[in-house]
Short mmCIF file of C-alpha atoms in Angstrom, two decimals:
data_model
loop_
_atom_site.label_atom_id
_atom_site.label_comp_id
_atom_site.label_asym_id
_atom_site.label_seq_id
_atom_site.Cartn_x
_atom_site.Cartn_y
_atom_site.Cartn_z
CA GLU W 1 6.98 -5.98 -13.81
CA ASN W 2 7.31 -4.15 -17.11
CA PHE W 3 3.69 -4.98 -17.94
CA ARG W 4 2.63 -2.51 -15.24
CA LEU W 5 5.04 0.26 -16.21
CA SER W 6 3.09 1.99 -19.02
CA GLU W 7 -0.02 2.44 -16.92
CA TRP W 8 2.01 3.41 -13.85
CA ILE W 9 3.82 6.20 -15.71
CA ALA W 10 0.68 7.47 -17.43
CA TYR W 11 -1.29 7.57 -14.18
CA HIS W 12 1.37 9.50 -12.23
CA PHE W 13 2.21 11.77 -15.18
CA PHE W 14 -1.40 12.94 -15.04
CA THR W 15 -2.22 12.91 -11.33
CA LEU W 16 0.99 14.09 -9.65
CA PRO W 17 2.16 15.43 -12.21
CA LEU W 18 5.28 13.25 -12.63
CA ARG W 19 7.97 15.05 -14.65
CA THR W 20 11.21 13.35 -13.54
CA LEU W 21 11.59 9.59 -13.21
CA VAL W 22 14.65 7.75 -11.92
CA VAL W 23 14.57 3.99 -12.53
CA LEU W 24 16.85 1.40 -10.96
CA VAL W 25 16.76 -1.70 -13.15
CA ASP W 26 16.85 -5.06 -11.39
CA PRO W 27 19.93 -6.99 -12.55
CA ARG W 28 17.83 -10.17 -12.60
CA SER W 29 15.33 -8.71 -15.06
CA ARG W 30 14.76 -10.78 -18.18
CA THR W 31 13.39 -7.85 -20.17
CA SER W 32 14.41 -4.21 -20.31
CA PRO W 33 12.01 -1.30 -19.62
CA LYS W 34 13.81 0.82 -22.24
CA LEU W 35 11.18 0.54 -24.99
CA ILE W 36 8.44 1.65 -22.61
CA LEU W 37 10.53 4.46 -21.14
CA ASP W 38 11.47 5.69 -24.64
CA GLN W 39 7.80 6.45 -25.33
CA TRP W 40 7.82 8.97 -22.47
CA ARG W 41 11.18 10.69 -22.87
CA GLU W 42 9.78 13.65 -24.83
CA TYR W 43 7.34 14.35 -21.98
CA MET W 44 9.60 13.98 -18.94
CA ASP W 45 13.19 13.53 -17.80
CA ILE W 46 13.94 9.81 -17.42
CA VAL W 47 17.13 8.48 -15.86
CA GLU W 48 17.99 4.77 -15.94
CA TRP W 49 20.44 3.42 -13.40
CA THR W 50 22.10 0.08 -12.79
CA ASP W 51 23.60 -1.15 -9.53
CA GLY W 52 26.94 0.36 -10.52
CA ASP W 53 25.41 3.83 -10.49
CA ILE W 54 24.55 3.51 -6.81
CA LEU W 55 27.82 1.71 -5.94
CA PHE W 56 26.02 -1.49 -5.01
CA ASN W 57 28.06 -4.69 -5.26
CA TYR W 58 25.56 -7.25 -6.49
CA ASN W 59 26.35 -10.66 -4.99
CA SER W 60 24.21 -13.26 -6.75
CA SER W 61 25.31 -15.97 -4.32
CA LEU W 62 23.31 -14.29 -1.56
CA LEU W 63 20.13 -14.98 -3.53
CA LYS W 64 20.61 -18.62 -2.57
CA GLY W 65 20.86 -17.71 1.10
CA THR W 66 18.27 -17.57 3.83
CA THR W 67 15.18 -15.39 3.70
CA ARG W 68 16.83 -13.07 6.21
CA GLU W 69 19.93 -12.69 3.99
CA LYS W 70 17.80 -11.99 0.93
CA THR W 71 15.80 -9.37 2.80
CA LYS W 72 19.00 -7.70 4.02
CA LEU W 73 20.37 -7.64 0.46
CA HIS W 74 17.17 -6.05 -0.84
CA ARG W 75 17.05 -3.39 1.87
CA THR W 76 20.73 -2.49 1.48
CA ARG W 77 20.25 -1.97 -2.25
CA GLN W 78 17.07 0.02 -1.62
CA LYS W 79 18.76 2.36 0.89
CA LEU W 80 21.65 3.03 -1.49
CA PHE W 81 19.20 3.87 -4.26
CA TYR W 82 17.15 6.19 -2.04
CA GLY W 83 20.26 8.09 -0.99
CA SER W 84 21.71 8.37 -4.50
CA CYS W 85 18.36 9.36 -5.99
CA THR W 86 17.71 12.01 -3.34
CA ARG W 87 21.11 13.61 -3.93
CA TYR W 88 20.59 13.53 -7.71
CA LEU W 89 17.16 15.16 -7.52
CA LYS W 90 18.44 17.85 -5.15
CA ALA W 91 21.37 18.60 -7.46
CA THR W 92 18.97 18.98 -10.41
CA ASN W 93 16.65 21.31 -8.44
CA ARG W 94 13.63 19.03 -8.28
CA SER W 95 11.00 20.04 -5.74
CA TRP W 96 8.85 17.13 -4.54
CA THR W 97 9.99 13.52 -4.62
CA THR W 98 8.72 10.13 -3.50
CA TYR W 99 9.75 6.49 -3.94
CA PHE W 100 7.38 3.87 -5.30
CA ASP W 101 7.43 0.44 -6.86
CA VAL W 102 5.41 -0.08 -10.03
CA ASP W 103 2.70 -1.94 -8.12
CA GLU W 104 2.16 1.10 -5.88
CA TYR W 105 0.08 4.13 -6.85
CA LEU W 106 -0.14 7.50 -5.13
CA ALA W 107 -3.85 8.29 -4.81
CA ILE W 108 -6.07 10.76 -2.99
CA ASN W 109 -7.49 9.29 0.21
CA GLU W 110 -11.27 9.72 0.24
CA ALA W 111 -11.04 10.22 4.02
CA ASP W 112 -9.09 13.46 3.50
CA THR W 113 -11.46 15.29 1.15
CA PHE W 114 -15.13 15.08 0.23
CA ASP W 115 -14.48 15.41 -3.53
CA SER W 116 -11.74 12.80 -4.04
CA SER W 117 -13.38 11.17 -7.09
CA GLU W 118 -13.68 14.56 -8.80
CA ARG W 119 -10.15 15.64 -7.91
CA ILE W 120 -8.44 12.49 -9.18
CA GLY W 121 -9.80 13.25 -12.65
CA GLN W 122 -7.91 16.57 -12.72
CA SER W 123 -4.33 16.94 -13.89
CA GLY W 124 -1.89 17.56 -11.03
CA SER W 125 -4.58 16.89 -8.43
CA ILE W 126 -2.31 15.19 -5.89
CA ILE W 127 0.25 17.98 -5.54
CA ARG W 128 -2.53 20.57 -5.64
CA LEU W 129 -4.28 18.90 -2.70
CA LEU W 130 -1.00 18.57 -0.82
CA ARG W 131 -0.30 22.29 -1.21
CA GLU W 132 -3.83 23.19 -0.12
CA THR W 133 -3.45 21.03 2.97
CA LYS W 134 -0.04 22.47 3.86
CA ALA W 135 -1.54 25.96 3.74
CA LYS W 136 -4.02 25.13 6.51
CA PRO W 137 -2.63 26.23 9.93
CA ARG W 138 -4.12 23.25 11.80
CA GLU W 139 -2.57 20.61 9.54
CA ARG W 140 0.74 20.43 11.42
CA LEU W 141 1.61 16.98 10.09
CA TYR W 142 1.91 18.50 6.61
CA HIS W 143 4.20 21.40 7.52
CA GLY W 144 7.52 19.55 7.60
CA PRO W 145 9.83 18.73 4.68
CA CYS W 146 8.95 15.02 4.86
CA ILE W 147 5.27 14.10 4.86
CA THR W 148 4.02 10.61 5.62
CA LEU W 149 1.17 9.21 3.60
CA PRO W 150 -0.96 6.24 4.75
CA ARG W 151 -0.58 3.02 2.78
CA ARG W 152 -3.79 1.38 1.57
CA TYR W 153 -4.14 -1.90 -0.27
CA PHE W 154 -6.50 -2.23 -3.21
CA SER W 155 -7.95 -5.69 -2.80
CA GLY W 156 -6.95 -8.41 -5.23
CA SER W 157 -9.19 -10.89 -3.45
CA LYS W 158 -12.41 -9.01 -4.19
CA GLU W 159 -12.66 -7.96 -7.80
CA SER W 160 -14.93 -5.11 -8.85
CA THR W 161 -18.04 -5.79 -10.90
CA VAL W 162 -17.96 -5.38 -14.69
CA ASP W 163 -20.22 -2.33 -14.43
CA MET W 164 -17.93 -0.67 -11.87
CA VAL W 165 -14.80 -1.33 -13.91
CA SER W 166 -16.24 -0.09 -17.20
CA ASN W 167 -18.00 2.97 -15.74
CA ARG W 168 -17.11 6.09 -17.79
CA VAL W 169 -14.50 4.14 -19.79
CA PRO W 170 -14.62 4.46 -23.62
CA ASP W 171 -15.81 1.32 -25.42
CA PHE W 172 -12.55 0.89 -27.34
CA LEU W 173 -10.66 0.23 -24.10
CA ASN W 174 -10.71 -3.04 -22.17
CA ALA W 175 -10.97 -1.59 -18.66
CA SER W 176 -10.20 -4.92 -16.97
CA ARG W 177 -6.63 -4.70 -18.29
CA PHE W 178 -5.96 -1.52 -16.27
CA GLU W 179 -5.03 -1.95 -12.62
CA THR W 180 -6.24 1.55 -11.76
CA LEU W 181 -9.71 0.64 -13.06
CA ARG W 182 -9.99 -3.04 -12.20
CA TRP W 183 -9.44 -2.90 -8.45
CA ARG W 184 -11.94 -0.58 -6.73
CA TYR W 185 -12.16 -2.09 -3.25
CA ARG W 186 -9.52 -0.93 -0.80
CA SER W 187 -8.54 -1.98 2.70
CA ASP W 188 -9.50 -0.11 5.85
CA ASN W 189 -7.41 2.92 6.75
CA THR W 190 -5.44 1.18 9.53
CA VAL W 191 -1.68 0.87 9.98
CA THR W 192 -2.00 -2.69 11.31
CA GLU W 193 -3.45 -4.03 8.07
CA ASN W 194 -1.60 -1.85 5.61
CA GLY W 195 1.92 -1.62 7.04
CA ALA W 196 4.24 1.36 7.33
CA SER W 197 3.37 4.65 5.66
CA LYS W 198 4.98 5.95 2.47
CA ALA W 199 6.56 9.40 2.35
CA ILE W 200 6.79 12.39 0.04
CA MET W 201 9.46 15.05 0.50
#
């Protein structure tokens, strides 16, 4: 999924703002993300890990097993990474952290604020909104150390119109090549359709 990585980093660098990135490289990857990550090292701290860094014993034979065995292998590796990454970020005095794949983007939910489209165009808008929300006495769900965020799918079955995709995009850019511009329709804000929430700590 390296083809998504440049846009993913750029988007979160601007909107979060992302300043520390820990990457666990899939041992089955045919290409390395190093060249893409190298372009960002002067702007943020980037750490690349392999399975050995999280003490995961990669057993390739299990990839030929049942779907249940493959799922268990994936989740075991994921849990080890989450634990190792959390301890690393705490030891290096990072403040907020969250865990995302490169096909997942942290965005402002338009149901939470009336000016979401304006906010998302501002640097650091996501953390700024989170801090504003935590400061409100009635927003009890945002007062703990771990905050759940609803998952929403941007539809790949209904593509946005050319006019929507290219709106406010400079002519020298092909907006249809950017996932954050191409897919404008999102699913309803329901747990049933979207699955379990993500979290930020």
